Short mmCIF file of C-alpha atoms and ligand atoms in Angstrom, two decimals:
data_model
loop_
_atom_site.label_atom_id
_atom_site.label_comp_id
_atom_site.label_asym_id
_atom_site.label_seq_id
_atom_site.Cartn_x
_atom_site.Cartn_y
_atom_site.Cartn_z
CA UNK A 1 127.03 101.84 95.00
CA UNK A 2 123.55 103.55 96.05
CA UNK A 3 123.43 104.83 92.50
CA UNK A 4 123.72 101.26 91.14
CA UNK A 5 120.59 100.63 93.62
CA UNK A 6 118.70 103.66 92.09
CA UNK A 7 118.89 102.48 88.59
CA UNK A 8 117.89 99.02 89.72
CA UNK A 9 114.81 100.57 91.47
CA UNK A 10 114.09 102.74 88.28
CA UNK A 11 114.16 99.61 86.12
CA UNK A 12 111.89 97.72 88.77
CA UNK A 13 109.35 100.83 88.65
CA UNK A 14 109.27 100.43 84.93
CA UNK A 15 108.22 96.88 85.27
CA UNK A 16 105.42 97.86 87.72
CA UNK A 17 104.11 100.39 85.28
CA UNK A 18 104.07 97.63 82.52
CA UNK A 19 102.30 95.23 85.00
CA UNK A 20 99.60 97.68 85.78
CA UNK A 21 99.34 98.21 82.18
CA UNK A 22 98.75 94.60 81.50
CA UNK A 23 95.86 94.47 83.75
CA UNK A 24 92.58 94.02 82.06
CA UNK A 25 88.99 93.54 83.08
CA UNK A 26 86.48 91.35 81.71
CA UNK A 27 83.56 93.90 82.02
CA UNK A 28 83.55 95.44 78.43
CA UNK A 29 81.56 98.39 78.78
CA UNK A 30 84.30 99.58 81.27
CA UNK A 31 87.24 98.27 79.69
CA UNK A 32 88.49 102.14 79.08
CA UNK A 33 87.70 103.35 82.43
CA UNK A 34 89.40 100.48 84.10
CA UNK A 35 92.52 101.16 81.46
CA UNK A 36 92.57 104.75 82.02
CA UNK A 37 92.39 104.62 85.92
CA UNK A 38 95.45 102.40 86.09
CA UNK A 39 97.43 103.92 83.59
CA UNK A 40 97.10 107.31 85.08
CA UNK A 41 99.39 106.53 88.08
CA UNK A 42 100.85 108.92 90.45
CA UNK A 43 104.39 108.88 91.63
CA UNK A 44 103.87 105.20 92.81
CA UNK A 45 105.56 105.87 96.22
CA UNK A 46 103.93 103.01 97.76
CA UNK A 47 105.08 100.67 95.18
CA UNK A 48 108.46 102.06 95.48
CA UNK A 49 108.34 101.04 99.24
CA UNK A 50 107.62 97.35 98.38
CA UNK A 51 110.35 97.33 96.11
CA UNK A 52 112.83 99.07 98.27
CA UNK A 53 111.89 96.56 101.23
CA UNK A 54 112.03 93.65 99.07
CA UNK A 55 115.80 94.76 98.24
CA UNK A 56 116.25 95.66 101.84
CA UNK A 57 117.31 92.05 103.00
CA UNK A 58 119.21 90.90 100.16
CA UNK A 59 121.90 93.08 98.54
CA UNK A 60 121.81 92.13 95.08
CA UNK A 61 122.44 93.48 91.74
CA UNK A 62 119.69 91.36 89.85
CA UNK A 63 116.19 92.53 89.17
CA UNK A 64 113.77 91.69 91.76
CA UNK A 65 111.54 88.43 91.43
CA UNK A 66 108.44 89.00 89.39
CA UNK A 67 106.32 88.40 92.70
CA UNK A 68 107.92 91.55 94.11
CA UNK A 69 106.77 93.36 91.02
CA UNK A 70 103.41 91.77 91.19
CA UNK A 71 102.97 92.62 94.71
CA UNK A 72 104.11 96.23 94.17
CA UNK A 73 101.39 96.57 91.42
CA UNK A 74 98.80 95.11 93.61
CA UNK A 75 99.63 97.76 96.34
CA UNK A 76 99.13 100.44 94.02
CA UNK A 77 95.86 98.97 93.03
CA UNK A 78 94.48 98.95 96.85
CA UNK A 79 95.58 102.62 96.91
CA UNK A 80 93.77 103.48 93.62
CA UNK A 81 90.58 101.62 94.59
CA UNK A 82 90.40 103.75 97.80
CA UNK A 83 91.00 107.04 95.87
CA UNK A 84 88.17 105.98 93.50
CA UNK A 85 85.90 105.50 96.40
CA UNK A 86 87.28 108.65 98.40
CA UNK A 87 86.78 110.94 95.07
CA UNK A 88 82.94 109.79 95.17
CA UNK A 89 82.85 110.35 99.08
CA UNK A 90 84.43 113.74 98.54
CA UNK A 91 82.94 114.63 95.37
CA UNK A 92 86.24 115.60 93.98
CA UNK A 93 86.41 116.73 90.35
CA UNK A 94 90.00 116.22 89.52
CA UNK A 95 92.76 113.84 90.48
CA UNK A 96 96.27 113.40 89.23
CA UNK A 97 95.22 116.41 86.84
CA UNK A 98 92.36 114.52 85.19
CA UNK A 99 88.63 114.32 85.56
CA UNK A 100 87.54 111.97 88.14
CA UNK A 101 85.90 108.86 86.99
CA UNK A 102 82.56 109.47 88.71
CA UNK A 103 82.22 113.06 87.12
CA UNK A 104 82.35 110.94 83.67
CA UNK A 105 80.59 107.82 84.63
CA UNK A 106 78.42 108.64 87.52
CA UNK A 107 78.74 107.76 91.18
CA UNK A 108 77.48 104.07 90.85
CA UNK A 109 79.63 103.15 88.19
CA UNK A 110 82.79 104.65 90.07
CA UNK A 111 81.91 102.67 93.16
CA UNK A 112 81.71 99.48 91.26
CA UNK A 113 84.82 100.26 89.62
CA UNK A 114 86.49 100.81 92.71
CA UNK A 115 85.20 97.52 94.08
CA UNK A 116 86.72 95.77 90.78
CA UNK A 117 90.07 97.19 91.36
CA UNK A 118 89.86 96.18 95.22
CA UNK A 119 88.75 92.57 94.15
CA UNK A 120 91.59 92.26 91.78
CA UNK A 121 94.25 93.32 94.24
CA UNK A 122 92.74 90.66 96.57
CA UNK A 123 92.86 88.06 93.65
CA UNK A 124 96.53 88.88 92.67
CA UNK A 125 97.85 89.02 96.39
CA UNK A 126 95.98 85.66 96.91
CA UNK A 127 97.83 84.25 93.91
CA UNK A 128 101.31 85.40 95.28
CA UNK A 129 100.66 84.75 99.02
CA UNK A 130 103.48 82.91 100.33
CA UNK A 131 101.20 82.09 103.43
CA UNK A 132 97.84 82.86 105.11
CA UNK A 133 99.42 85.19 107.49
CA UNK A 134 100.14 87.55 104.47
CA UNK A 135 96.55 87.51 103.44
CA UNK A 136 95.53 87.88 106.99
CA UNK A 137 97.74 90.91 107.09
CA UNK A 138 96.52 92.60 103.72
CA UNK A 139 92.87 91.96 104.89
CA UNK A 140 93.39 93.52 108.28
CA UNK A 141 94.97 96.59 106.72
CA UNK A 142 92.03 97.05 104.55
CA UNK A 143 89.95 97.08 107.64
CA UNK A 144 92.19 99.56 109.27
CA UNK A 145 92.13 101.94 106.36
CA UNK A 146 88.28 101.73 106.04
CA UNK A 147 88.12 102.38 109.98
CA UNK A 148 90.28 105.31 109.69
CA UNK A 149 87.92 106.86 107.16
CA UNK A 150 85.09 105.79 109.66
CA UNK A 151 86.73 107.90 112.05
CA UNK A 152 87.00 110.82 110.00
CA UNK A 153 83.36 110.43 109.15
CA UNK A 154 82.31 110.29 112.63
CA UNK A 155 84.41 113.39 113.28
CA UNK A 156 83.17 115.58 110.28
CA UNK A 157 81.70 119.10 111.42
CA UNK A 158 82.67 118.49 115.08
CA UNK A 159 84.91 121.30 116.06
CA UNK A 160 85.72 119.34 119.49
CA UNK A 161 87.92 116.56 117.97
CA UNK A 162 91.30 116.47 119.11
CA UNK A 163 94.86 116.08 117.73
CA UNK A 164 94.70 112.63 119.26
CA UNK A 165 91.51 111.70 117.16
CA UNK A 166 92.97 113.29 113.96
CA UNK A 167 96.00 110.95 114.71
CA UNK A 168 94.01 108.09 114.86
CA UNK A 169 92.04 108.92 111.70
CA UNK A 170 95.07 109.39 109.31
CA UNK A 171 97.14 106.41 111.03
CA UNK A 172 94.35 104.41 109.53
CA UNK A 173 93.28 106.07 106.25
CA UNK A 174 96.92 106.51 105.31
CA UNK A 175 99.70 105.52 107.22
CA UNK A 176 98.33 101.70 107.54
CA UNK A 177 98.89 101.31 103.69
CA UNK A 178 102.44 102.82 103.72
CA UNK A 179 103.16 100.34 106.51
CA UNK A 180 101.74 97.44 104.43
CA UNK A 181 103.78 98.39 101.54
CA UNK A 182 106.99 97.97 103.23
CA UNK A 183 106.04 94.93 105.12
CA UNK A 184 104.76 93.54 101.65
CA UNK A 185 108.50 93.93 100.51
CA UNK A 186 110.01 92.09 103.10
CA UNK A 187 107.27 89.37 103.18
CA UNK A 188 107.72 88.71 99.30
CA UNK A 189 111.47 88.83 99.42
CA UNK A 190 112.94 88.17 102.57
CA UNK A 191 113.41 84.44 103.44
CA UNK A 192 113.25 84.86 107.33
CA UNK A 193 112.89 88.62 107.79
CA UNK A 194 113.45 88.54 111.50
CA UNK A 195 112.11 90.94 114.33
CA UNK A 196 114.41 93.81 113.83
CA UNK A 197 113.72 93.75 109.71
CA UNK A 198 109.80 93.60 110.61
CA UNK A 199 110.05 96.54 113.05
CA UNK A 200 111.94 98.68 110.88
CA UNK A 201 109.42 98.19 107.92
CA UNK A 202 106.69 98.88 110.63
CA UNK A 203 108.16 102.10 112.02
CA UNK A 204 109.59 103.48 108.67
CA UNK A 205 106.48 102.97 106.81
CA UNK A 206 104.02 103.96 109.49
CA UNK A 207 105.97 107.29 110.51
CA UNK A 208 106.39 108.15 106.61
CA UNK A 209 102.73 107.53 106.16
CA UNK A 210 101.78 110.21 109.04
CA UNK A 211 103.87 112.94 107.56
CA UNK A 212 102.57 112.16 104.06
CA UNK A 213 98.91 112.84 105.15
CA UNK A 214 99.92 115.60 107.25
CA UNK A 215 101.89 117.28 104.05
CA UNK A 216 98.91 116.31 102.10
CA UNK A 217 96.45 118.03 104.53
CA UNK A 218 98.45 121.41 104.61
CA UNK A 219 98.95 121.46 100.87
CA UNK A 220 94.95 121.62 100.88
CA UNK A 221 95.23 125.16 102.17
CA UNK A 222 98.07 126.11 100.05
CA UNK A 223 96.35 127.61 96.99
CA UNK A 224 100.15 128.21 95.24
CA UNK A 225 101.07 124.35 95.27
CA UNK A 226 99.82 122.46 92.32
CA UNK A 227 98.70 118.91 93.50
CA UNK A 228 96.69 118.11 90.69
CA UNK A 229 93.68 118.16 93.00
CA UNK A 230 91.12 120.66 94.00
CA UNK A 231 91.86 123.10 96.94
CA UNK A 232 89.84 123.77 100.40
CA UNK A 233 88.31 120.20 99.91
CA UNK A 234 88.83 119.24 103.60
CA UNK A 235 87.41 122.50 105.36
CA UNK A 236 84.41 122.44 102.76
CA UNK A 237 83.50 119.10 103.64
CA UNK A 238 83.92 119.50 107.23
CA UNK A 239 87.02 117.85 107.81
CA UNK A 240 89.25 119.46 110.26
CA UNK A 241 92.94 118.59 109.89
CA UNK A 242 95.96 119.55 111.59
CA UNK A 243 96.04 123.32 111.24
CA UNK A 244 92.70 123.69 111.89
CA UNK A 245 92.78 121.47 115.13
CA UNK A 246 95.90 123.67 116.38
CA UNK A 247 93.99 126.58 115.90
CA UNK A 248 90.94 125.43 117.79
CA UNK A 249 93.08 124.34 120.48
CA UNK A 250 94.27 127.78 120.97
CA UNK A 251 91.79 130.24 120.10
CA UNK A 252 88.31 129.90 121.07
CA UNK A 253 87.20 132.68 118.61
CA UNK A 254 88.23 130.40 115.86
CA UNK A 255 85.33 128.10 116.21
CA UNK A 256 82.85 130.73 115.03
CA UNK A 257 84.98 131.19 111.80
CA UNK A 258 84.83 127.39 111.31
CA UNK A 259 81.11 127.30 112.05
CA UNK A 260 80.22 130.22 109.65
CA UNK A 261 80.86 127.64 107.12
CA UNK A 262 83.08 129.80 104.78
CA UNK A 263 85.96 127.94 103.37
CA UNK A 264 87.39 131.48 102.27
CA UNK A 265 87.30 132.72 106.04
CA UNK A 266 89.07 129.83 107.52
CA UNK A 267 91.70 130.12 104.91
CA UNK A 268 92.00 133.85 105.54
CA UNK A 269 92.10 132.96 109.37
CA UNK A 270 95.25 130.41 108.72
CA UNK A 271 97.00 132.93 106.37
CA UNK A 272 96.79 135.31 109.26
CA UNK A 273 98.15 132.68 111.53
CA UNK A 274 101.15 131.19 109.72
CA UNK A 275 102.37 129.55 113.08
CA UNK A 276 99.59 127.00 112.81
CA UNK A 277 100.86 125.67 109.27
CA UNK A 278 104.43 125.96 110.54
CA UNK A 279 103.71 123.83 113.62
CA UNK A 280 101.88 121.28 111.39
CA UNK A 281 105.02 121.18 109.22
CA UNK A 282 106.89 120.63 112.15
CA UNK A 283 104.73 117.71 113.28
CA UNK A 284 105.33 116.24 109.71
CA UNK A 285 109.25 116.75 109.95
CA UNK A 286 109.23 114.98 113.50
CA UNK A 287 107.35 111.94 111.63
CA UNK A 288 109.91 112.04 108.98
CA UNK A 289 112.63 112.18 111.61
CA UNK A 290 111.28 109.07 113.33
CA UNK A 291 111.28 107.39 110.00
CA UNK A 292 114.83 108.22 109.26
CA UNK A 293 115.86 107.03 112.72
CA UNK A 294 114.33 103.71 112.21
CA UNK A 295 116.83 103.15 109.48
CA UNK A 296 119.81 103.81 112.04
CA UNK A 297 121.10 100.16 113.40
CA UNK A 298 118.67 98.45 111.18
CA UNK A 299 119.26 95.39 109.23
CA UNK A 300 118.40 97.23 105.94
CA UNK A 301 121.21 96.77 103.50
CA UNK A 302 123.42 100.08 103.26
CA UNK A 303 122.57 100.94 99.65
CA UNK A 304 118.86 100.63 100.22
CA UNK A 305 119.23 102.67 103.31
CA UNK A 306 120.74 105.38 101.53
CA UNK A 307 118.00 105.33 99.03
CA UNK A 308 115.27 105.19 101.91
CA UNK A 309 117.36 108.56 103.61
CA UNK A 310 117.25 110.37 100.28
CA UNK A 311 113.32 109.72 100.05
CA UNK A 312 113.08 111.14 103.65
CA UNK A 313 115.00 114.05 102.98
CA UNK A 314 113.24 114.92 99.66
CA UNK A 315 109.83 115.13 101.52
CA UNK A 316 111.52 116.85 104.33
CA UNK A 317 112.71 119.32 101.90
CA UNK A 318 109.21 119.83 100.41
CA UNK A 319 107.63 120.48 103.97
C1 LIG B 401 92.47 110.13 100.52
O1 LIG B 401 92.41 110.88 101.66
C2 LIG B 401 91.87 108.85 100.98
C3 LIG B 401 92.36 107.86 101.59
C4 LIG B 401 93.71 107.82 102.09
C5 LIG B 401 91.75 106.66 102.05
C6 LIG B 401 90.19 106.35 101.51
C7 LIG B 401 89.53 105.12 101.93
C8 LIG B 401 88.44 104.69 101.75
C9 LIG B 401 87.48 105.45 100.85
C10 LIG B 401 87.90 103.43 102.42
C11 LIG B 401 87.27 102.50 101.60
C12 LIG B 401 87.84 102.05 100.25
C13 LIG B 401 88.16 100.79 99.73
C14 LIG B 401 88.70 100.53 98.34
C15 LIG B 401 88.65 99.85 100.93
P1 LIG B 401 91.98 112.68 101.44
O2 LIG B 401 90.57 112.50 100.83
O3 LIG B 401 92.51 113.08 102.69
O4 LIG B 401 93.18 112.91 100.33
P2 LIG B 401 92.79 113.59 98.93
O5 LIG B 401 93.28 114.85 98.90
O6 LIG B 401 94.00 112.80 98.07
O7 LIG B 401 91.61 113.17 98.33
MG1 LIG B 402 89.68 113.05 99.16
#
C-alpha cells in the first residue's frame, strides 16, 4: 500500500518540477537567471512535505489537486528566495553545486532576483488561498524566518550566546518554513483538518526543521561530506552553531581559539573533541525522534505515515 503512495508522491513531485519550470519573469534581461534558479532545485523536501500532508487527510489513489502542486511549488520558491538572499549575505560562491547568482550578476541584481521570486511566491499563494487566514499564516511565517536571521545577525561574533539563543535562531530561520510546508498541505487539501491534524503538522514540521538545520550546521565542519556548498562558512562568518556552542559551554579555553579568528584552528579543536559533534548529532536525533512521535496516534492516514516515518529514518541514518 505505502509503495503505491510512494509512486503517487513521485508523480506529484514531477508535476511540481514542471510547475516550477513553467514560471517565467516579465523582466527580460534576467529571464535566463530566473529560469536557471528555478530549474536548479534541490531535493525539494519542503515541497514533498506539502504534498504528503495534503495526502494525509484523504487516502486516495488519485493525483493531488493542481492547487496543491502550485502550493508546493510556491513553498519551494519561498525557500529559494531566502537562499538567494542568504548567499549574498554569506557571500557564498556555490549553491547546489552551481555558482551562486550574485557571483555572476552582482549583489544588487541577486537581491532583486530574490525579491522577484519572493513576490511571485506571494502572488501565487494569494491566487490559491482558501481564505485570509491562509495568507496571514504565510506572511507570519516569512516574518518568523526574517526574525530568525536577525537573531543570527545579532549574535554574530558573540561567544556568549547560549544554546537557547541558537534554538531560537534556527527555529525561525529554518523550522518555521518546514512547519509552514506541512500546514500548507493540510490547508489546501483537507476540508476540515481538525485540531489533531493541525497539531501533527506543526509538531512534525517544526521538529524535522530543527533537526535539518542542526545536521546542516554539523556538515559545515565535515570536510568529507559533499553538500554542494563551501565548508567552514559559519565559523568564518562569526556564526556559532551547536558544536561550537557546546564547546564554549564546556571549555573556557575554547573561547580564545574562536576569538583567534582562524577557522582551521576551530576545526582542529572540534576534530580533537569528537564528543561535541556527537552530542550535536544526538540533539538532531532527538528532534527526529519527536517528529516520529508526532505521527503516533495522529489522524494522518497509515500509508502517508509510513512514508513520513521512512523520511525520518532516512535522515536519522545520515546523522
Ligand atoms: C540558510 O541558512 C538560510 C536560511 C535558512 C534562511 C535565510 C533567510 C533570509 C536571508 C531572510 C530574508 C529572505 C527572504 C526572501 C524573506 P545557512 O546559511 O545556515 O545555510 P546554508 O549553509 O544553506 O547557506
Ligand atoms: Mg548560508
